[in-house]
Amino acid sequence: MAEKIDHKNRTAIVFGSIRLIFYFLAIFVTYDYLARSSRADAENVFSEGYFVEWLQYGLIMVIMSLYFFGAWRLKHRRPLFLMLGMFAVIASIREWDYWWDRQLPAGISLFVLLMIGWRNRKVLPEQICTLIHSAPFGFLWSGFLAVAVLAQLVGHAELLKLVMGSDFKTGYKQIIEESLELFGYYLIWFGTLEALLAARRSAEDSARFDHRDFGSAGC
């Protein structure tokens, strides 16, 4: 029994280390490439409809696909993952407003999100509490703050003009804001992967011991 536990712990440590290395490399390689590309053509790297926005949109689509996949495969977390997937849909509409009017599709997505929440109102509070008390929530919350708060505040043109004075250039706002948003989307992607792994472990534990892993404790 002790040998099985030790083997399981070693496997968890190795798998966790691989994930951490992957997360580090994803950030490092991306921003190293951006730094090199910016020296040659910063305007086209960070402008709307160009590389960084495409990368942001690609991350959102991956996040959305992962949540819907999780909702399909992990029935005990389906309502939660469906709602998170719909949030990703709304984020994709916001990010892609360069190409289309976002009001109608965003309104439809919000309506679907509310319907999912209403239909699953009995089980969602517990699932949300479970997510809040889990390690992946740190990734998700930090990513949300980076995208919705930090990028908008630090990348605010008036603030940058006040701080930089005569050294301010129009492109600085775009570079700072888009860089922080991209970093936030990476964090949300990492948190999504961790949330799916945690949910899978929860399902395996429930099947093994035939009881609910998180109990009925409230927030």
mmCIF file with all atom_site columns, C-alpha atoms in Angstrom:
data_model
loop_
_atom_site.group_PDB
_atom_site.id
_atom_site.type_symbol
_atom_site.label_atom_id
_atom_site.label_alt_id
_atom_site.label_comp_id
_atom_site.label_asym_id
_atom_site.label_entity_id
_atom_site.label_seq_id
_atom_site.pdbx_PDB_ins_code
_atom_site.Cartn_x
_atom_site.Cartn_y
_atom_site.Cartn_z
_atom_site.occupancy
_atom_site.B_iso_or_equiv
_atom_site.pdbx_formal_charge
_atom_site.auth_seq_id
_atom_site.auth_comp_id
_atom_site.auth_asym_id
_atom_site.auth_atom_id
_atom_site.pdbx_PDB_model_num
ATOM 1   C CA . MET A 1 1   ? 0.000   0.000  0.000   1.00 0.00 ? 1   MET A CA 1
ATOM 2   C CA . ALA A 1 2   ? 2.818   2.389  0.934   1.00 0.00 ? 2   ALA A CA 1
ATOM 3   C CA . GLU A 1 3   ? 4.603   1.567  -2.336  1.00 0.00 ? 3   GLU A CA 1
ATOM 4   C CA . LYS A 1 4   ? 1.484   2.438  -4.316  1.00 0.00 ? 4   LYS A CA 1
ATOM 5   C CA . ILE A 1 5   ? 1.180   5.762  -2.516  1.00 0.00 ? 5   ILE A CA 1
ATOM 6   C CA . ASP A 1 6   ? 4.863   6.560  -3.121  1.00 0.00 ? 6   ASP A CA 1
ATOM 7   C CA . HIS A 1 7   ? 4.524   5.689  -6.806  1.00 0.00 ? 7   HIS A CA 1
ATOM 8   C CA . LYS A 1 8   ? 1.431   7.873  -7.085  1.00 0.00 ? 8   LYS A CA 1
ATOM 9   C CA . ASN A 1 9   ? 3.224   10.772 -5.381  1.00 0.00 ? 9   ASN A CA 1
ATOM 10  C CA . ARG A 1 10  ? 6.241   10.452 -7.668  1.00 0.00 ? 10  ARG A CA 1
ATOM 11  C CA . THR A 1 11  ? 3.986   10.394 -10.725 1.00 0.00 ? 11  THR A CA 1
ATOM 12  C CA . ALA A 1 12  ? 2.154   13.491 -9.508  1.00 0.00 ? 12  ALA A CA 1
ATOM 13  C CA . ILE A 1 13  ? 5.424   15.342 -8.899  1.00 0.00 ? 13  ILE A CA 1
ATOM 14  C CA . VAL A 1 14  ? 6.806   14.455 -12.349 1.00 0.00 ? 14  VAL A CA 1
ATOM 15  C CA . PHE A 1 15  ? 3.559   15.340 -14.125 1.00 0.00 ? 15  PHE A CA 1
ATOM 16  C CA . GLY A 1 16  ? 3.274   18.578 -12.155 1.00 0.00 ? 16  GLY A CA 1
ATOM 17  C CA . SER A 1 17  ? 6.855   19.523 -12.995 1.00 0.00 ? 17  SER A CA 1
ATOM 18  C CA . ILE A 1 18  ? 6.232   18.901 -16.700 1.00 0.00 ? 18  ILE A CA 1
ATOM 19  C CA . ARG A 1 19  ? 3.206   21.187 -16.594 1.00 0.00 ? 19  ARG A CA 1
ATOM 20  C CA . LEU A 1 20  ? 5.120   23.953 -14.831 1.00 0.00 ? 20  LEU A CA 1
ATOM 21  C CA . ILE A 1 21  ? 7.941   23.735 -17.374 1.00 0.00 ? 21  ILE A CA 1
ATOM 22  C CA . PHE A 1 22  ? 5.420   23.837 -20.211 1.00 0.00 ? 22  PHE A CA 1
ATOM 23  C CA . TYR A 1 23  ? 3.702   26.921 -18.743 1.00 0.00 ? 23  TYR A CA 1
ATOM 24  C CA . PHE A 1 24  ? 7.044   28.677 -18.310 1.00 0.00 ? 24  PHE A CA 1
ATOM 25  C CA . LEU A 1 25  ? 8.193   27.881 -21.841 1.00 0.00 ? 25  LEU A CA 1
ATOM 26  C CA . ALA A 1 26  ? 4.885   28.978 -23.364 1.00 0.00 ? 26  ALA A CA 1
ATOM 27  C CA . ILE A 1 27  ? 5.235   32.421 -21.754 1.00 0.00 ? 27  ILE A CA 1
ATOM 28  C CA . PHE A 1 28  ? 8.976   32.730 -22.362 1.00 0.00 ? 28  PHE A CA 1
ATOM 29  C CA . VAL A 1 29  ? 8.909   31.701 -26.026 1.00 0.00 ? 29  VAL A CA 1
ATOM 30  C CA . THR A 1 30  ? 5.934   33.938 -26.812 1.00 0.00 ? 30  THR A CA 1
ATOM 31  C CA . TYR A 1 31  ? 7.323   37.083 -25.220 1.00 0.00 ? 31  TYR A CA 1
ATOM 32  C CA . ASP A 1 32  ? 10.815  36.457 -26.537 1.00 0.00 ? 32  ASP A CA 1
ATOM 33  C CA . TYR A 1 33  ? 9.331   36.260 -30.033 1.00 0.00 ? 33  TYR A CA 1
ATOM 34  C CA . LEU A 1 34  ? 7.303   39.439 -29.429 1.00 0.00 ? 34  LEU A CA 1
ATOM 35  C CA . ALA A 1 35  ? 10.399  41.277 -28.230 1.00 0.00 ? 35  ALA A CA 1
ATOM 36  C CA . ARG A 1 36  ? 12.323  40.265 -31.337 1.00 0.00 ? 36  ARG A CA 1
ATOM 37  C CA . SER A 1 37  ? 9.441   41.064 -33.690 1.00 0.00 ? 37  SER A CA 1
ATOM 38  C CA . SER A 1 38  ? 8.759   44.430 -32.080 1.00 0.00 ? 38  SER A CA 1
ATOM 39  C CA . ARG A 1 39  ? 12.219  45.666 -32.956 1.00 0.00 ? 39  ARG A CA 1
ATOM 40  C CA . ALA A 1 40  ? 11.404  45.269 -36.632 1.00 0.00 ? 40  ALA A CA 1
ATOM 41  C CA . ASP A 1 41  ? 7.688   46.032 -36.869 1.00 0.00 ? 41  ASP A CA 1
ATOM 42  C CA . ALA A 1 42  ? 6.011   46.800 -33.514 1.00 0.00 ? 42  ALA A CA 1
ATOM 43  C CA . GLU A 1 43  ? 3.000   48.459 -35.138 1.00 0.00 ? 43  GLU A CA 1
ATOM 44  C CA . ASN A 1 44  ? 1.939   45.378 -37.082 1.00 0.00 ? 44  ASN A CA 1
ATOM 45  C CA . VAL A 1 45  ? 2.669   43.015 -34.202 1.00 0.00 ? 45  VAL A CA 1
ATOM 46  C CA . PHE A 1 46  ? 0.380   44.708 -31.675 1.00 0.00 ? 46  PHE A CA 1
ATOM 47  C CA . SER A 1 47  ? -2.218  46.424 -33.879 1.00 0.00 ? 47  SER A CA 1
ATOM 48  C CA . GLU A 1 48  ? -5.805  45.205 -34.192 1.00 0.00 ? 48  GLU A CA 1
ATOM 49  C CA . GLY A 1 49  ? -6.153  42.350 -36.656 1.00 0.00 ? 49  GLY A CA 1
ATOM 50  C CA . TYR A 1 50  ? -2.487  41.393 -36.472 1.00 0.00 ? 50  TYR A CA 1
ATOM 51  C CA . PHE A 1 51  ? -0.331  38.817 -34.683 1.00 0.00 ? 51  PHE A CA 1
ATOM 52  C CA . VAL A 1 52  ? -1.031  39.492 -30.988 1.00 0.00 ? 52  VAL A CA 1
ATOM 53  C CA . GLU A 1 53  ? -4.774  39.788 -31.462 1.00 0.00 ? 53  GLU A CA 1
ATOM 54  C CA . TRP A 1 54  ? -4.815  36.579 -33.481 1.00 0.00 ? 54  TRP A CA 1
ATOM 55  C CA . LEU A 1 55  ? -2.863  34.858 -30.713 1.00 0.00 ? 55  LEU A CA 1
ATOM 56  C CA . GLN A 1 56  ? -5.266  36.174 -28.067 1.00 0.00 ? 56  GLN A CA 1
ATOM 57  C CA . TYR A 1 57  ? -8.231  34.976 -30.070 1.00 0.00 ? 57  TYR A CA 1
ATOM 58  C CA . GLY A 1 58  ? -6.591  31.577 -30.587 1.00 0.00 ? 58  GLY A CA 1
ATOM 59  C CA . LEU A 1 59  ? -6.082  31.197 -26.833 1.00 0.00 ? 59  LEU A CA 1
ATOM 60  C CA . ILE A 1 60  ? -9.707  32.102 -26.173 1.00 0.00 ? 60  ILE A CA 1
ATOM 61  C CA . MET A 1 61  ? -10.892 29.528 -28.712 1.00 0.00 ? 61  MET A CA 1
ATOM 62  C CA . VAL A 1 62  ? -8.696  26.867 -27.083 1.00 0.00 ? 62  VAL A CA 1
ATOM 63  C CA . ILE A 1 63  ? -10.079 27.791 -23.644 1.00 0.00 ? 63  ILE A CA 1
ATOM 64  C CA . MET A 1 64  ? -13.636 27.665 -24.928 1.00 0.00 ? 64  MET A CA 1
ATOM 65  C CA . SER A 1 65  ? -13.077 24.282 -26.602 1.00 0.00 ? 65  SER A CA 1
ATOM 66  C CA . LEU A 1 66  ? -11.507 22.849 -23.443 1.00 0.00 ? 66  LEU A CA 1
ATOM 67  C CA . TYR A 1 67  ? -14.453 23.890 -21.282 1.00 0.00 ? 67  TYR A CA 1
ATOM 68  C CA . PHE A 1 68  ? -17.014 22.433 -23.673 1.00 0.00 ? 68  PHE A CA 1
ATOM 69  C CA . PHE A 1 69  ? -14.943 19.269 -23.942 1.00 0.00 ? 69  PHE A CA 1
ATOM 70  C CA . GLY A 1 70  ? -14.831 19.101 -20.152 1.00 0.00 ? 70  GLY A CA 1
ATOM 71  C CA . ALA A 1 71  ? -18.587 19.595 -19.974 1.00 0.00 ? 71  ALA A CA 1
ATOM 72  C CA . TRP A 1 72  ? -19.035 16.676 -22.372 1.00 0.00 ? 72  TRP A CA 1
ATOM 73  C CA . ARG A 1 73  ? -16.609 14.327 -20.631 1.00 0.00 ? 73  ARG A CA 1
ATOM 74  C CA . LEU A 1 74  ? -17.034 15.256 -16.966 1.00 0.00 ? 74  LEU A CA 1
ATOM 75  C CA . LYS A 1 75  ? -20.709 15.110 -16.134 1.00 0.00 ? 75  LYS A CA 1
ATOM 76  C CA . HIS A 1 76  ? -20.261 15.960 -12.455 1.00 0.00 ? 76  HIS A CA 1
ATOM 77  C CA . ARG A 1 77  ? -18.901 19.404 -13.466 1.00 0.00 ? 77  ARG A CA 1
ATOM 78  C CA . ARG A 1 78  ? -20.957 19.911 -16.627 1.00 0.00 ? 78  ARG A CA 1
ATOM 79  C CA . PRO A 1 79  ? -23.002 22.970 -15.540 1.00 0.00 ? 79  PRO A CA 1
ATOM 80  C CA . LEU A 1 80  ? -19.910 24.802 -14.301 1.00 0.00 ? 80  LEU A CA 1
ATOM 81  C CA . PHE A 1 81  ? -17.868 24.069 -17.415 1.00 0.00 ? 81  PHE A CA 1
ATOM 82  C CA . LEU A 1 82  ? -20.762 25.030 -19.683 1.00 0.00 ? 82  LEU A CA 1
ATOM 83  C CA . MET A 1 83  ? -20.981 28.410 -17.974 1.00 0.00 ? 83  MET A CA 1
ATOM 84  C CA . LEU A 1 84  ? -17.230 28.966 -18.148 1.00 0.00 ? 84  LEU A CA 1
ATOM 85  C CA . GLY A 1 85  ? -17.326 27.972 -21.810 1.00 0.00 ? 85  GLY A CA 1
ATOM 86  C CA . MET A 1 86  ? -20.018 30.578 -22.461 1.00 0.00 ? 86  MET A CA 1
ATOM 87  C CA . PHE A 1 87  ? -17.907 33.216 -20.703 1.00 0.00 ? 87  PHE A CA 1
ATOM 88  C CA . ALA A 1 88  ? -15.139 32.293 -23.152 1.00 0.00 ? 88  ALA A CA 1
ATOM 89  C CA . VAL A 1 89  ? -17.591 32.722 -26.036 1.00 0.00 ? 89  VAL A CA 1
ATOM 90  C CA . ILE A 1 90  ? -18.440 36.218 -24.812 1.00 0.00 ? 90  ILE A CA 1
ATOM 91  C CA . ALA A 1 91  ? -14.720 37.009 -24.441 1.00 0.00 ? 91  ALA A CA 1
ATOM 92  C CA . SER A 1 92  ? -14.126 35.878 -28.030 1.00 0.00 ? 92  SER A CA 1
ATOM 93  C CA . ILE A 1 93  ? -16.874 38.204 -29.256 1.00 0.00 ? 93  ILE A CA 1
ATOM 94  C CA . ARG A 1 94  ? -15.341 41.088 -27.305 1.00 0.00 ? 94  ARG A CA 1
ATOM 95  C CA . GLU A 1 95  ? -11.885 40.342 -28.700 1.00 0.00 ? 95  GLU A CA 1
ATOM 96  C CA . TRP A 1 96  ? -13.092 40.059 -32.278 1.00 0.00 ? 96  TRP A CA 1
ATOM 97  C CA . ASP A 1 97  ? -15.098 43.309 -32.435 1.00 0.00 ? 97  ASP A CA 1
ATOM 98  C CA . TYR A 1 98  ? -12.587 44.471 -35.040 1.00 0.00 ? 98  TYR A CA 1
ATOM 99  C CA . TRP A 1 99  ? -14.417 42.304 -37.561 1.00 0.00 ? 99  TRP A CA 1
ATOM 100 C CA . TRP A 1 100 ? -18.089 42.476 -36.562 1.00 0.00 ? 100 TRP A CA 1
ATOM 101 C CA . ASP A 1 101 ? -20.740 44.198 -34.475 1.00 0.00 ? 101 ASP A CA 1
ATOM 102 C CA . ARG A 1 102 ? -20.576 42.410 -31.160 1.00 0.00 ? 102 ARG A CA 1
ATOM 103 C CA . GLN A 1 103 ? -23.906 43.464 -29.622 1.00 0.00 ? 103 GLN A CA 1
ATOM 104 C CA . LEU A 1 104 ? -26.205 40.818 -31.111 1.00 0.00 ? 104 LEU A CA 1
ATOM 105 C CA . PRO A 1 105 ? -23.951 37.728 -30.701 1.00 0.00 ? 105 PRO A CA 1
ATOM 106 C CA . ALA A 1 106 ? -22.911 38.912 -27.234 1.00 0.00 ? 106 ALA A CA 1
ATOM 107 C CA . GLY A 1 107 ? -26.553 39.351 -26.261 1.00 0.00 ? 107 GLY A CA 1
ATOM 108 C CA . ILE A 1 108 ? -27.444 35.866 -27.487 1.00 0.00 ? 108 ILE A CA 1
ATOM 109 C CA . SER A 1 109 ? -24.455 34.359 -25.656 1.00 0.00 ? 109 SER A CA 1
ATOM 110 C CA . LEU A 1 110 ? -25.393 36.161 -22.439 1.00 0.00 ? 110 LEU A CA 1
ATOM 111 C CA . PHE A 1 111 ? -28.961 34.859 -22.719 1.00 0.00 ? 111 PHE A CA 1
ATOM 112 C CA . VAL A 1 112 ? -27.683 31.280 -23.156 1.00 0.00 ? 112 VAL A CA 1
ATOM 113 C CA . LEU A 1 113 ? -25.360 31.785 -20.169 1.00 0.00 ? 113 LEU A CA 1
ATOM 114 C CA . LEU A 1 114 ? -28.251 32.941 -17.984 1.00 0.00 ? 114 LEU A CA 1
ATOM 115 C CA . MET A 1 115 ? -30.405 30.015 -19.093 1.00 0.00 ? 115 MET A CA 1
ATOM 116 C CA . ILE A 1 116 ? -27.662 27.534 -18.192 1.00 0.00 ? 116 ILE A CA 1
ATOM 117 C CA . GLY A 1 117 ? -27.312 29.184 -14.804 1.00 0.00 ? 117 GLY A CA 1
ATOM 118 C CA . TRP A 1 118 ? -31.061 29.127 -14.163 1.00 0.00 ? 118 TRP A CA 1
ATOM 119 C CA . ARG A 1 119 ? -31.523 25.507 -15.192 1.00 0.00 ? 119 ARG A CA 1
ATOM 120 C CA . ASN A 1 120 ? -28.648 24.386 -12.963 1.00 0.00 ? 120 ASN A CA 1
ATOM 121 C CA . ARG A 1 121 ? -29.232 26.767 -10.062 1.00 0.00 ? 121 ARG A CA 1
ATOM 122 C CA . LYS A 1 122 ? -29.452 23.905 -7.550  1.00 0.00 ? 122 LYS A CA 1
ATOM 123 C CA . VAL A 1 123 ? -26.011 22.445 -8.260  1.00 0.00 ? 123 VAL A CA 1
ATOM 124 C CA . LEU A 1 124 ? -24.031 25.466 -9.465  1.00 0.00 ? 124 LEU A CA 1
ATOM 125 C CA . PRO A 1 125 ? -23.402 27.089 -6.041  1.00 0.00 ? 125 PRO A CA 1
ATOM 126 C CA . GLU A 1 126 ? -21.603 23.994 -4.780  1.00 0.00 ? 126 GLU A CA 1
ATOM 127 C CA . GLN A 1 127 ? -19.609 23.645 -8.002  1.00 0.00 ? 127 GLN A CA 1
ATOM 128 C CA . ILE A 1 128 ? -18.618 27.315 -7.914  1.00 0.00 ? 128 ILE A CA 1
ATOM 129 C CA . CYS A 1 129 ? -17.529 26.964 -4.279  1.00 0.00 ? 129 CYS A CA 1
ATOM 130 C CA . THR A 1 130 ? -15.455 23.944 -5.249  1.00 0.00 ? 130 THR A CA 1
ATOM 131 C CA . LEU A 1 131 ? -13.736 25.947 -7.982  1.00 0.00 ? 131 LEU A CA 1
ATOM 132 C CA . ILE A 1 132 ? -13.084 28.918 -5.676  1.00 0.00 ? 132 ILE A CA 1
ATOM 133 C CA . HIS A 1 133 ? -11.462 26.672 -3.080  1.00 0.00 ? 133 HIS A CA 1
ATOM 134 C CA . SER A 1 134 ? -9.260  24.930 -5.655  1.00 0.00 ? 134 SER A CA 1
ATOM 135 C CA . ALA A 1 135 ? -5.717  25.741 -6.805  1.00 0.00 ? 135 ALA A CA 1
ATOM 136 C CA . PRO A 1 136 ? -6.743  26.406 -10.466 1.00 0.00 ? 136 PRO A CA 1
ATOM 137 C CA . PHE A 1 137 ? -8.878  29.334 -9.302  1.00 0.00 ? 137 PHE A CA 1
ATOM 138 C CA . GLY A 1 138 ? -5.691  31.292 -8.601  1.00 0.00 ? 138 GLY A CA 1
ATOM 139 C CA . PHE A 1 139 ? -4.701  31.001 -12.266 1.00 0.00 ? 139 PHE A CA 1
ATOM 140 C CA . LEU A 1 140 ? -8.189  31.903 -13.479 1.00 0.00 ? 140 LEU A CA 1
ATOM 141 C CA . TRP A 1 141 ? -8.683  34.872 -11.156 1.00 0.00 ? 141 TRP A CA 1
ATOM 142 C CA . SER A 1 142 ? -5.211  36.280 -11.834 1.00 0.00 ? 142 SER A CA 1
ATOM 143 C CA . GLY A 1 143 ? -5.796  35.980 -15.579 1.00 0.00 ? 143 GLY A CA 1
ATOM 144 C CA . PHE A 1 144 ? -9.146  37.724 -15.330 1.00 0.00 ? 144 PHE A CA 1
ATOM 145 C CA . LEU A 1 145 ? -7.613  40.590 -13.333 1.00 0.00 ? 145 LEU A CA 1
ATOM 146 C CA . ALA A 1 146 ? -4.796  40.931 -15.861 1.00 0.00 ? 146 ALA A CA 1
ATOM 147 C CA . VAL A 1 147 ? -7.217  41.121 -18.807 1.00 0.00 ? 147 VAL A CA 1
ATOM 148 C CA . ALA A 1 148 ? -10.092 43.106 -17.334 1.00 0.00 ? 148 ALA A CA 1
ATOM 149 C CA . VAL A 1 149 ? -8.325  45.365 -14.823 1.00 0.00 ? 149 VAL A CA 1
ATOM 150 C CA . LEU A 1 150 ? -4.547  45.608 -15.101 1.00 0.00 ? 150 LEU A CA 1
ATOM 151 C CA . ALA A 1 151 ? -4.356  45.876 -18.892 1.00 0.00 ? 151 ALA A CA 1
ATOM 152 C CA . GLN A 1 152 ? -7.039  48.560 -18.973 1.00 0.00 ? 152 GLN A CA 1
ATOM 153 C CA . LEU A 1 153 ? -5.537  50.632 -16.139 1.00 0.00 ? 153 LEU A CA 1
ATOM 154 C CA . VAL A 1 154 ? -1.842  50.397 -16.970 1.00 0.00 ? 154 VAL A CA 1
ATOM 155 C CA . GLY A 1 155 ? -2.529  50.654 -20.689 1.00 0.00 ? 155 GLY A CA 1
ATOM 156 C CA . HIS A 1 156 ? -4.673  53.767 -20.282 1.00 0.00 ? 156 HIS A CA 1
ATOM 157 C CA . ALA A 1 157 ? -3.380  56.485 -22.612 1.00 0.00 ? 157 ALA A CA 1
ATOM 158 C CA . GLU A 1 158 ? -3.911  59.372 -20.191 1.00 0.00 ? 158 GLU A CA 1
ATOM 159 C CA . LEU A 1 159 ? -2.002  57.585 -17.427 1.00 0.00 ? 159 LEU A CA 1
ATOM 160 C CA . LEU A 1 160 ? 0.878   56.798 -19.774 1.00 0.00 ? 160 LEU A CA 1
ATOM 161 C CA . LYS A 1 161 ? 1.001   60.423 -20.945 1.00 0.00 ? 161 LYS A CA 1
ATOM 162 C CA . LEU A 1 162 ? 1.135   61.578 -17.324 1.00 0.00 ? 162 LEU A CA 1
ATOM 163 C CA . VAL A 1 163 ? 3.911   59.132 -16.435 1.00 0.00 ? 163 VAL A CA 1
ATOM 164 C CA . MET A 1 164 ? 6.001   59.375 -19.606 1.00 0.00 ? 164 MET A CA 1
ATOM 165 C CA . GLY A 1 165 ? 5.455   63.035 -20.493 1.00 0.00 ? 165 GLY A CA 1
ATOM 166 C CA . SER A 1 166 ? 7.102   64.058 -23.747 1.00 0.00 ? 166 SER A CA 1
ATOM 167 C CA . ASP A 1 167 ? 8.477   60.529 -24.233 1.00 0.00 ? 167 ASP A CA 1
ATOM 168 C CA . PHE A 1 168 ? 4.979   59.143 -24.784 1.00 0.00 ? 168 PHE A CA 1
ATOM 169 C CA . LYS A 1 169 ? 4.162   57.696 -28.193 1.00 0.00 ? 169 LYS A CA 1
ATOM 170 C CA . THR A 1 170 ? 0.803   56.417 -29.403 1.00 0.00 ? 170 THR A CA 1
ATOM 171 C CA . GLY A 1 171 ? 2.085   52.882 -29.940 1.00 0.00 ? 171 GLY A CA 1
ATOM 172 C CA . TYR A 1 172 ? 3.064   52.487 -26.286 1.00 0.00 ? 172 TYR A CA 1
ATOM 173 C CA . LYS A 1 173 ? -0.562  52.182 -25.189 1.00 0.00 ? 173 LYS A CA 1
ATOM 174 C CA . GLN A 1 174 ? -1.226  49.408 -27.678 1.00 0.00 ? 174 GLN A CA 1
ATOM 175 C CA . ILE A 1 175 ? 1.918   47.476 -26.771 1.00 0.00 ? 175 ILE A CA 1
ATOM 176 C CA . ILE A 1 176 ? 1.365   47.634 -22.998 1.00 0.00 ? 176 ILE A CA 1
ATOM 177 C CA . GLU A 1 177 ? -2.358  46.910 -23.097 1.00 0.00 ? 177 GLU A CA 1
ATOM 178 C CA . GLU A 1 178 ? -2.159  44.029 -25.573 1.00 0.00 ? 178 GLU A CA 1
ATOM 179 C CA . SER A 1 179 ? 0.869   42.478 -23.835 1.00 0.00 ? 179 SER A CA 1
ATOM 180 C CA . LEU A 1 180 ? -0.918  42.399 -20.480 1.00 0.00 ? 180 LEU A CA 1
ATOM 181 C CA . GLU A 1 181 ? -4.102  41.027 -22.036 1.00 0.00 ? 181 GLU A CA 1
ATOM 182 C CA . LEU A 1 182 ? -2.126  38.283 -23.732 1.00 0.00 ? 182 LEU A CA 1
ATOM 183 C CA . PHE A 1 183 ? -0.467  37.371 -20.438 1.00 0.00 ? 183 PHE A CA 1
ATOM 184 C CA . GLY A 1 184 ? -3.898  37.229 -18.787 1.00 0.00 ? 184 GLY A CA 1
ATOM 185 C CA . TYR A 1 185 ? -5.241  34.880 -21.450 1.00 0.00 ? 185 TYR A CA 1
ATOM 186 C CA . TYR A 1 186 ? -2.259  32.601 -20.943 1.00 0.00 ? 186 TYR A CA 1
ATOM 187 C CA . LEU A 1 187 ? -3.032  32.452 -17.206 1.00 0.00 ? 187 LEU A CA 1
ATOM 188 C CA . ILE A 1 188 ? -6.669  31.645 -17.928 1.00 0.00 ? 188 ILE A CA 1
ATOM 189 C CA . TRP A 1 189 ? -5.579  28.903 -20.323 1.00 0.00 ? 189 TRP A CA 1
ATOM 190 C CA . PHE A 1 190 ? -3.296  27.404 -17.672 1.00 0.00 ? 190 PHE A CA 1
ATOM 191 C CA . GLY A 1 191 ? -6.091  27.626 -15.096 1.00 0.00 ? 191 GLY A CA 1
ATOM 192 C CA . THR A 1 192 ? -8.473  25.923 -17.494 1.00 0.00 ? 192 THR A CA 1
ATOM 193 C CA . LEU A 1 193 ? -6.096  22.996 -17.968 1.00 0.00 ? 193 LEU A CA 1
ATOM 194 C CA . GLU A 1 194 ? -5.612  22.709 -14.216 1.00 0.00 ? 194 GLU A CA 1
ATOM 195 C CA . ALA A 1 195 ? -9.367  22.886 -13.569 1.00 0.00 ? 195 ALA A CA 1
ATOM 196 C CA . LEU A 1 196 ? -10.012 20.062 -16.033 1.00 0.00 ? 196 LEU A CA 1
ATOM 197 C CA . LEU A 1 197 ? -7.285  17.916 -14.476 1.00 0.00 ? 197 LEU A CA 1
ATOM 198 C CA . ALA A 1 198 ? -8.669  18.578 -10.995 1.00 0.00 ? 198 ALA A CA 1
ATOM 199 C CA . ALA A 1 199 ? -12.177 17.677 -12.138 1.00 0.00 ? 199 ALA A CA 1
ATOM 200 C CA . ARG A 1 200 ? -10.912 14.454 -13.689 1.00 0.00 ? 200 ARG A CA 1
ATOM 201 C CA . ARG A 1 201 ? -9.124  13.511 -10.473 1.00 0.00 ? 201 ARG A CA 1
ATOM 202 C CA . SER A 1 202 ? -12.309 14.283 -8.583  1.00 0.00 ? 202 SER A CA 1
ATOM 203 C CA . ALA A 1 203 ? -14.293 11.940 -10.830 1.00 0.00 ? 203 ALA A CA 1
ATOM 204 C CA . GLU A 1 204 ? -11.699 9.182  -10.403 1.00 0.00 ? 204 GLU A CA 1
ATOM 205 C CA . ASP A 1 205 ? -11.740 9.557  -6.623  1.00 0.00 ? 205 ASP A CA 1
ATOM 206 C CA . SER A 1 206 ? -15.534 9.487  -6.561  1.00 0.00 ? 206 SER A CA 1
ATOM 207 C CA . ALA A 1 207 ? -15.578 6.321  -8.630  1.00 0.00 ? 207 ALA A CA 1
ATOM 208 C CA . ARG A 1 208 ? -12.908 4.706  -6.463  1.00 0.00 ? 208 ARG A CA 1
ATOM 209 C CA . PHE A 1 209 ? -14.392 5.488  -3.062  1.00 0.00 ? 209 PHE A CA 1
ATOM 210 C CA . ASP A 1 210 ? -18.034 5.899  -4.128  1.00 0.00 ? 210 ASP A CA 1
ATOM 211 C CA . HIS A 1 211 ? -18.558 9.222  -2.375  1.00 0.00 ? 211 HIS A CA 1
ATOM 212 C CA . ARG A 1 212 ? -18.438 12.905 -3.258  1.00 0.00 ? 212 ARG A CA 1
ATOM 213 C CA . ASP A 1 213 ? -14.961 14.315 -2.832  1.00 0.00 ? 213 ASP A CA 1
ATOM 214 C CA . PHE A 1 214 ? -15.812 17.831 -1.816  1.00 0.00 ? 214 PHE A CA 1
ATOM 215 C CA . GLY A 1 215 ? -18.710 17.196 0.546   1.00 0.00 ? 215 GLY A CA 1
ATOM 216 C CA . SER A 1 216 ? -21.356 19.801 1.158   1.00 0.00 ? 216 SER A CA 1
ATOM 217 C CA . ALA A 1 217 ? -19.306 22.543 2.789   1.00 0.00 ? 217 ALA A CA 1
ATOM 218 C CA . GLY A 1 218 ? -20.353 26.041 1.788   1.00 0.00 ? 218 GLY A CA 1
ATOM 219 C CA . CYS A 1 219 ? -18.246 28.962 0.674   1.00 0.00 ? 219 CYS A CA 1
#
